[in-house]
PDB file of C-alpha atoms and ligand atoms in Angstrom:
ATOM      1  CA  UNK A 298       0.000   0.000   0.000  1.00  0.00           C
ATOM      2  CA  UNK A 299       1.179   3.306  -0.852  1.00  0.00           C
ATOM      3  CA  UNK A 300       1.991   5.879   2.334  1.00  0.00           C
ATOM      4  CA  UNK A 301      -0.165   8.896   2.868  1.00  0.00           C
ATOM      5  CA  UNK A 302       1.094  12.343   1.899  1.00  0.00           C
ATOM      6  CA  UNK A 303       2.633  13.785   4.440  1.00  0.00           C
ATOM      7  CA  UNK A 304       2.824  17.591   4.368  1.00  0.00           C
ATOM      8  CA  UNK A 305       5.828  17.885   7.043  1.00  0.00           C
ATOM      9  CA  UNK A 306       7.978  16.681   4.202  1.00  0.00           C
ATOM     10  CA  UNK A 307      10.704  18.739   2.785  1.00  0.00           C
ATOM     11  CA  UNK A 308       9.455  19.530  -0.439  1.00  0.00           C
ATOM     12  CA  UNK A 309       6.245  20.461   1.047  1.00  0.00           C
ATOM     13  CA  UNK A 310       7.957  22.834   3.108  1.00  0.00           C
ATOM     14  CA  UNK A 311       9.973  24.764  -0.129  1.00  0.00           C
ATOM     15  CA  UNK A 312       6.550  24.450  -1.817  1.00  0.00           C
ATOM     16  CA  UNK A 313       5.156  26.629   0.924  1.00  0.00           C
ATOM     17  CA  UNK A 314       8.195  29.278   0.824  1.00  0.00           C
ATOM     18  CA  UNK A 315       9.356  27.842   4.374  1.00  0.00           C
ATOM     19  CA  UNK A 316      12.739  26.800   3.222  1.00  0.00           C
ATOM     20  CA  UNK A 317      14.728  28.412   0.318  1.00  0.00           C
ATOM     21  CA  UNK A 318      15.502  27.334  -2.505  1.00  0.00           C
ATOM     22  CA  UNK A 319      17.364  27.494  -5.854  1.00  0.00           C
ATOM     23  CA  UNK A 320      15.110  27.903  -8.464  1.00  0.00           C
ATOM     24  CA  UNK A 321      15.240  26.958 -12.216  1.00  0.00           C
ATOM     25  CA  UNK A 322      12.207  26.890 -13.223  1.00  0.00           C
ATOM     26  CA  UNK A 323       8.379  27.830 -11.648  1.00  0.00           C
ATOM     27  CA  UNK A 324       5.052  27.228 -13.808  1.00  0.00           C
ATOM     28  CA  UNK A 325       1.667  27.201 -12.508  1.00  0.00           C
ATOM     29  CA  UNK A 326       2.021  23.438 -11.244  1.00  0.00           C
ATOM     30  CA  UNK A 327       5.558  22.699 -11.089  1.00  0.00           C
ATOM     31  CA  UNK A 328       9.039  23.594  -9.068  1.00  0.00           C
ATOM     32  CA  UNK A 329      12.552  23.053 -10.439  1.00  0.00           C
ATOM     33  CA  UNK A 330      15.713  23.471  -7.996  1.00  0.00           C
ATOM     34  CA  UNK A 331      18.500  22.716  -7.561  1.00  0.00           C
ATOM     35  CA  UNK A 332      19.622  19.660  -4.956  1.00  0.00           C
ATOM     36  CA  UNK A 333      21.262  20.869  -1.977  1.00  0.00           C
ATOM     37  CA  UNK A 334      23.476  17.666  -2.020  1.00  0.00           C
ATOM     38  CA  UNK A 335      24.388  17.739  -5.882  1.00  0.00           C
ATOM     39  CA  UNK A 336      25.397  14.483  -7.448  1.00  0.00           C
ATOM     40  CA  UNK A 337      26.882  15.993 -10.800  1.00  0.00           C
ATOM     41  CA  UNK A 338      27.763  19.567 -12.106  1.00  0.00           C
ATOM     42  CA  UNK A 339      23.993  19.892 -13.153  1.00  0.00           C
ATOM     43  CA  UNK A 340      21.513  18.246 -10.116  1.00  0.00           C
ATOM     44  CA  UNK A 341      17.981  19.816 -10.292  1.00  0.00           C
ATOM     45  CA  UNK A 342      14.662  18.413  -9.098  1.00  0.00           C
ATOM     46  CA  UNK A 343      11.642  18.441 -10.795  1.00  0.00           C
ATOM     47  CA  UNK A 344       8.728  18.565  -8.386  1.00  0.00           C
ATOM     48  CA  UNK A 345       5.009  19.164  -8.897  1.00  0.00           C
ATOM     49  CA  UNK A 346       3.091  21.835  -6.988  1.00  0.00           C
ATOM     50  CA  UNK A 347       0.626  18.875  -6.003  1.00  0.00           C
ATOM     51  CA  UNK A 348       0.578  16.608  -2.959  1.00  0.00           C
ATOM     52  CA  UNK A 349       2.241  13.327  -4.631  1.00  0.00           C
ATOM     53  CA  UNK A 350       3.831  11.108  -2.606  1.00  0.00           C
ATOM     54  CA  UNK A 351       5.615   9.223  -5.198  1.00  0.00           C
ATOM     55  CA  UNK A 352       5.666   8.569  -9.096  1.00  0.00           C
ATOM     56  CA  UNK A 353       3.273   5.793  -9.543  1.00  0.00           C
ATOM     57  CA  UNK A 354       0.648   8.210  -7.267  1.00  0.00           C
ATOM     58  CA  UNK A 355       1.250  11.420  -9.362  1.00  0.00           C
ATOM     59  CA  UNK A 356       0.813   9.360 -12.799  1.00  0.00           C
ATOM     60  CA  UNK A 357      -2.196   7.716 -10.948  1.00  0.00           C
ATOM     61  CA  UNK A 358      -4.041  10.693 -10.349  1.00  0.00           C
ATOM     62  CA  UNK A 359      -2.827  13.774 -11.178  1.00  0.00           C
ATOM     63  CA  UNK A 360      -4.672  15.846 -13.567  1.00  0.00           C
ATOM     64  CA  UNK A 361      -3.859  16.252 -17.207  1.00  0.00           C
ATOM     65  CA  UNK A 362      -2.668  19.733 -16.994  1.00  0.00           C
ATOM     66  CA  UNK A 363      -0.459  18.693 -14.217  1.00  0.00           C
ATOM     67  CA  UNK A 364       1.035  16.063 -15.764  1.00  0.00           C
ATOM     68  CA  UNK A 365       1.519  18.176 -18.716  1.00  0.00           C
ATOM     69  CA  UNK A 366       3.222  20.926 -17.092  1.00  0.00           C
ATOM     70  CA  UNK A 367       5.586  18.632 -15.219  1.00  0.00           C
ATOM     71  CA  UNK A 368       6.291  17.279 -18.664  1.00  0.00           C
ATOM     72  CA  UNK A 369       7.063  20.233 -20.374  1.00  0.00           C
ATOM     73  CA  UNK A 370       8.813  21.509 -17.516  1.00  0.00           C
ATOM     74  CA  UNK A 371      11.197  19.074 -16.998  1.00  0.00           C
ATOM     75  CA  UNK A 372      12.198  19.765 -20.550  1.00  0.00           C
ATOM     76  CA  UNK A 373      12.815  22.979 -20.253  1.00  0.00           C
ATOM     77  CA  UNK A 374      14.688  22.475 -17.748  1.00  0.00           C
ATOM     78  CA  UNK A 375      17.425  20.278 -19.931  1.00  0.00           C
ATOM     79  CA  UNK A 376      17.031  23.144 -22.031  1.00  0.00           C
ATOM     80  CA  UNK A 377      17.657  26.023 -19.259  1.00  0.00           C
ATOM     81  CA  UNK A 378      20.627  24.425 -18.109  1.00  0.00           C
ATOM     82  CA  UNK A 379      21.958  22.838 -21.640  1.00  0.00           C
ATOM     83  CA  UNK A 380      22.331  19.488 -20.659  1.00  0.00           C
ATOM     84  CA  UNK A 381      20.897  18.284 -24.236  1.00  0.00           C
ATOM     85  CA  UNK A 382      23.242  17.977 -26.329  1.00  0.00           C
ATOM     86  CA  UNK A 383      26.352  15.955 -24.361  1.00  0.00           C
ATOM     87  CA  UNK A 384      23.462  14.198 -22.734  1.00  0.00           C
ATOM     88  CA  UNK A 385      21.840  14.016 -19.030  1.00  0.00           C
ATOM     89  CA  UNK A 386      19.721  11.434 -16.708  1.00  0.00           C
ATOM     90  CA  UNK A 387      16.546  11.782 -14.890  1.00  0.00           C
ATOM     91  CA  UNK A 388      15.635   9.701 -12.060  1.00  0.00           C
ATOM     92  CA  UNK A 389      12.960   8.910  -9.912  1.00  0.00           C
ATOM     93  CA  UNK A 390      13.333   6.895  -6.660  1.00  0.00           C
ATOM     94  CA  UNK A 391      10.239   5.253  -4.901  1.00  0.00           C
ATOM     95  CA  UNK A 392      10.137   3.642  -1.794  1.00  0.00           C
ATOM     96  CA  UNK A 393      12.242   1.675  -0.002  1.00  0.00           C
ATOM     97  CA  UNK A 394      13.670  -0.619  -2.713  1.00  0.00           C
ATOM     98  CA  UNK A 395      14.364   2.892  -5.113  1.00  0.00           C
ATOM     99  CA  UNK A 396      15.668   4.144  -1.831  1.00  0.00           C
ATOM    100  CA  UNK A 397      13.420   7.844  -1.700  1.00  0.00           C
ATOM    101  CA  UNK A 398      14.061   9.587   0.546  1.00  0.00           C
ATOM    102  CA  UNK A 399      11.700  12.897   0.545  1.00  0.00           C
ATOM    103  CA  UNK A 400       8.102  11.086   0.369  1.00  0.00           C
ATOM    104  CA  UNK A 401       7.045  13.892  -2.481  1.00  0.00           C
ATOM    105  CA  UNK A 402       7.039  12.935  -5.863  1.00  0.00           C
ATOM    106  CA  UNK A 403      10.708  14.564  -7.770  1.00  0.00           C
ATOM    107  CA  UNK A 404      12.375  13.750 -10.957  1.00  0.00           C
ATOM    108  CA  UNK A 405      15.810  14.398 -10.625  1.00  0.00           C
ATOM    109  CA  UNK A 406      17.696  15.755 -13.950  1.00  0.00           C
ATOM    110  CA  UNK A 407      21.336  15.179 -13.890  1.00  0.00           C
ATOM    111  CA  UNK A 408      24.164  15.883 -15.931  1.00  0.00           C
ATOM    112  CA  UNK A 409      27.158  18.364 -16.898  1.00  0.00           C
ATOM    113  CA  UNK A 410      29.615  15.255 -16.850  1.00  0.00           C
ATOM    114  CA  UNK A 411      29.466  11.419 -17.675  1.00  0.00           C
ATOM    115  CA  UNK A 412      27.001   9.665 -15.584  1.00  0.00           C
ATOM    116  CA  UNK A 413      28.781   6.139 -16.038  1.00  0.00           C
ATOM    117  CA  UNK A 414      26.199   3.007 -15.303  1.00  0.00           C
ATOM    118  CA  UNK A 415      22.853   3.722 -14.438  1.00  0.00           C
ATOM    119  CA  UNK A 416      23.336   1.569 -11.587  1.00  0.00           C
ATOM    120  CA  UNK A 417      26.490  -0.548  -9.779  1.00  0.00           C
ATOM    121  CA  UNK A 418      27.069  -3.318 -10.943  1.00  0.00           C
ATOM    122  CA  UNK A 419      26.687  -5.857  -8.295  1.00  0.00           C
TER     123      UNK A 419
HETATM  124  P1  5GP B 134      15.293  11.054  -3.231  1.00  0.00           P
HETATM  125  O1  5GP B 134      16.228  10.066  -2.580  1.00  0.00           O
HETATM  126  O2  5GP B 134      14.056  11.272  -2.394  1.00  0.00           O
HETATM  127  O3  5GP B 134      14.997  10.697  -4.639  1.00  0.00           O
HETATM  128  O4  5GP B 134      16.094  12.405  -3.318  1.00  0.00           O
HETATM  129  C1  5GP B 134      15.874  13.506  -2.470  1.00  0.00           C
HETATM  130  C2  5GP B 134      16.858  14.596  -2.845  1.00  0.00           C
HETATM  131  O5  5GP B 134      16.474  15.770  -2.180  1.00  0.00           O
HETATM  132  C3  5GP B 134      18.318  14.305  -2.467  1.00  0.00           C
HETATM  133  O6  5GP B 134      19.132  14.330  -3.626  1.00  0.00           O
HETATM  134  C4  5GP B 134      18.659  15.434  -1.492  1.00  0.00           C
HETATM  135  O7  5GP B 134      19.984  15.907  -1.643  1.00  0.00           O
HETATM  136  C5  5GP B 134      17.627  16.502  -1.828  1.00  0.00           C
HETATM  137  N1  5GP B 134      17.269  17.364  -0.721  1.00  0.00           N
HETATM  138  C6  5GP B 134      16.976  16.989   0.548  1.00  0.00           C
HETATM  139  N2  5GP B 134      16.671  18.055   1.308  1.00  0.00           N
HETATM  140  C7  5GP B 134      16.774  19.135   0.478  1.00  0.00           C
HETATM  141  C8  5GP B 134      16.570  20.538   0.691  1.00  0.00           C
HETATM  142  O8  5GP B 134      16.233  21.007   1.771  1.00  0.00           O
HETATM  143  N3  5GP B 134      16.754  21.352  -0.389  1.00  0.00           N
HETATM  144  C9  5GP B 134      17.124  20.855  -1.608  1.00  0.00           C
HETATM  145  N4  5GP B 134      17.279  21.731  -2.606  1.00  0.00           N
HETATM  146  N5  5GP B 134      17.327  19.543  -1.838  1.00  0.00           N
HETATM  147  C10 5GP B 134      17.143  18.705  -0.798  1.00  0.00           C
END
């Protein structure tokens, strides 16, 4: 079963303009910023405005213009900070087993550097 939302969450809390943050990109139901804890030169999440906790719940049952303006945001996003044409990643962790850790639904866009594997091999 998937958790409930819970608003105490980090992302909740930039969402809200408690926390700052670095900001790439704002539409009318999206945030981009940039990690605090970046993995590669470019690190910036992709977060809806909308209380998702994960990415199976914000394909579930978000609304078409949502999930369009996440869309088209994260692309301009690769555009914004030109991680097109040598090439980037996006991510999304859920749960325990893809090891989330902020229970709000991100994509993460990385790049500015080879990635190597997408994941060890074990
Ligand atoms: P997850 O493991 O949930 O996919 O990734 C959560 C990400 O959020 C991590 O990469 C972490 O560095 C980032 N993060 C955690 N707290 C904050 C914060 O307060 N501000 C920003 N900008 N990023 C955060």
């Amino acid at each position: 079963m998937p958790q409930p939302y819970d608003d105490q969450n980090i992302f909740a809390k930039i969402l809200r303009g408690e926390i700052p943050n670095d900001t790439v990109l704002e539409t009318d139901h999206t945030l981009a910023f940039r990690d605090i804890q970046p993995q590669a030169p470019v690190h910036v999440l992709v977060v809806p405005k909308g209380a998702y906790v994960d990415h199976a719940d914000f394909c579930a049952n978000a609304s078409d213009a949502e999930v369009l303006d996440f869309t088209r945001a994260s692309a301009e996003v690769c555009r914004l900070t030109g991680v097109i044409g040598d090439g980037f990643r996006t991510i999304t962790n859920s749960g325990d087993h893809g090891v989330q850790e902020v229970p709000h639904y991100h994509q993460h866009i990385l790049g500015g550097r080879a990635l190597g594997w997408m994941l060890a091999k074990e």
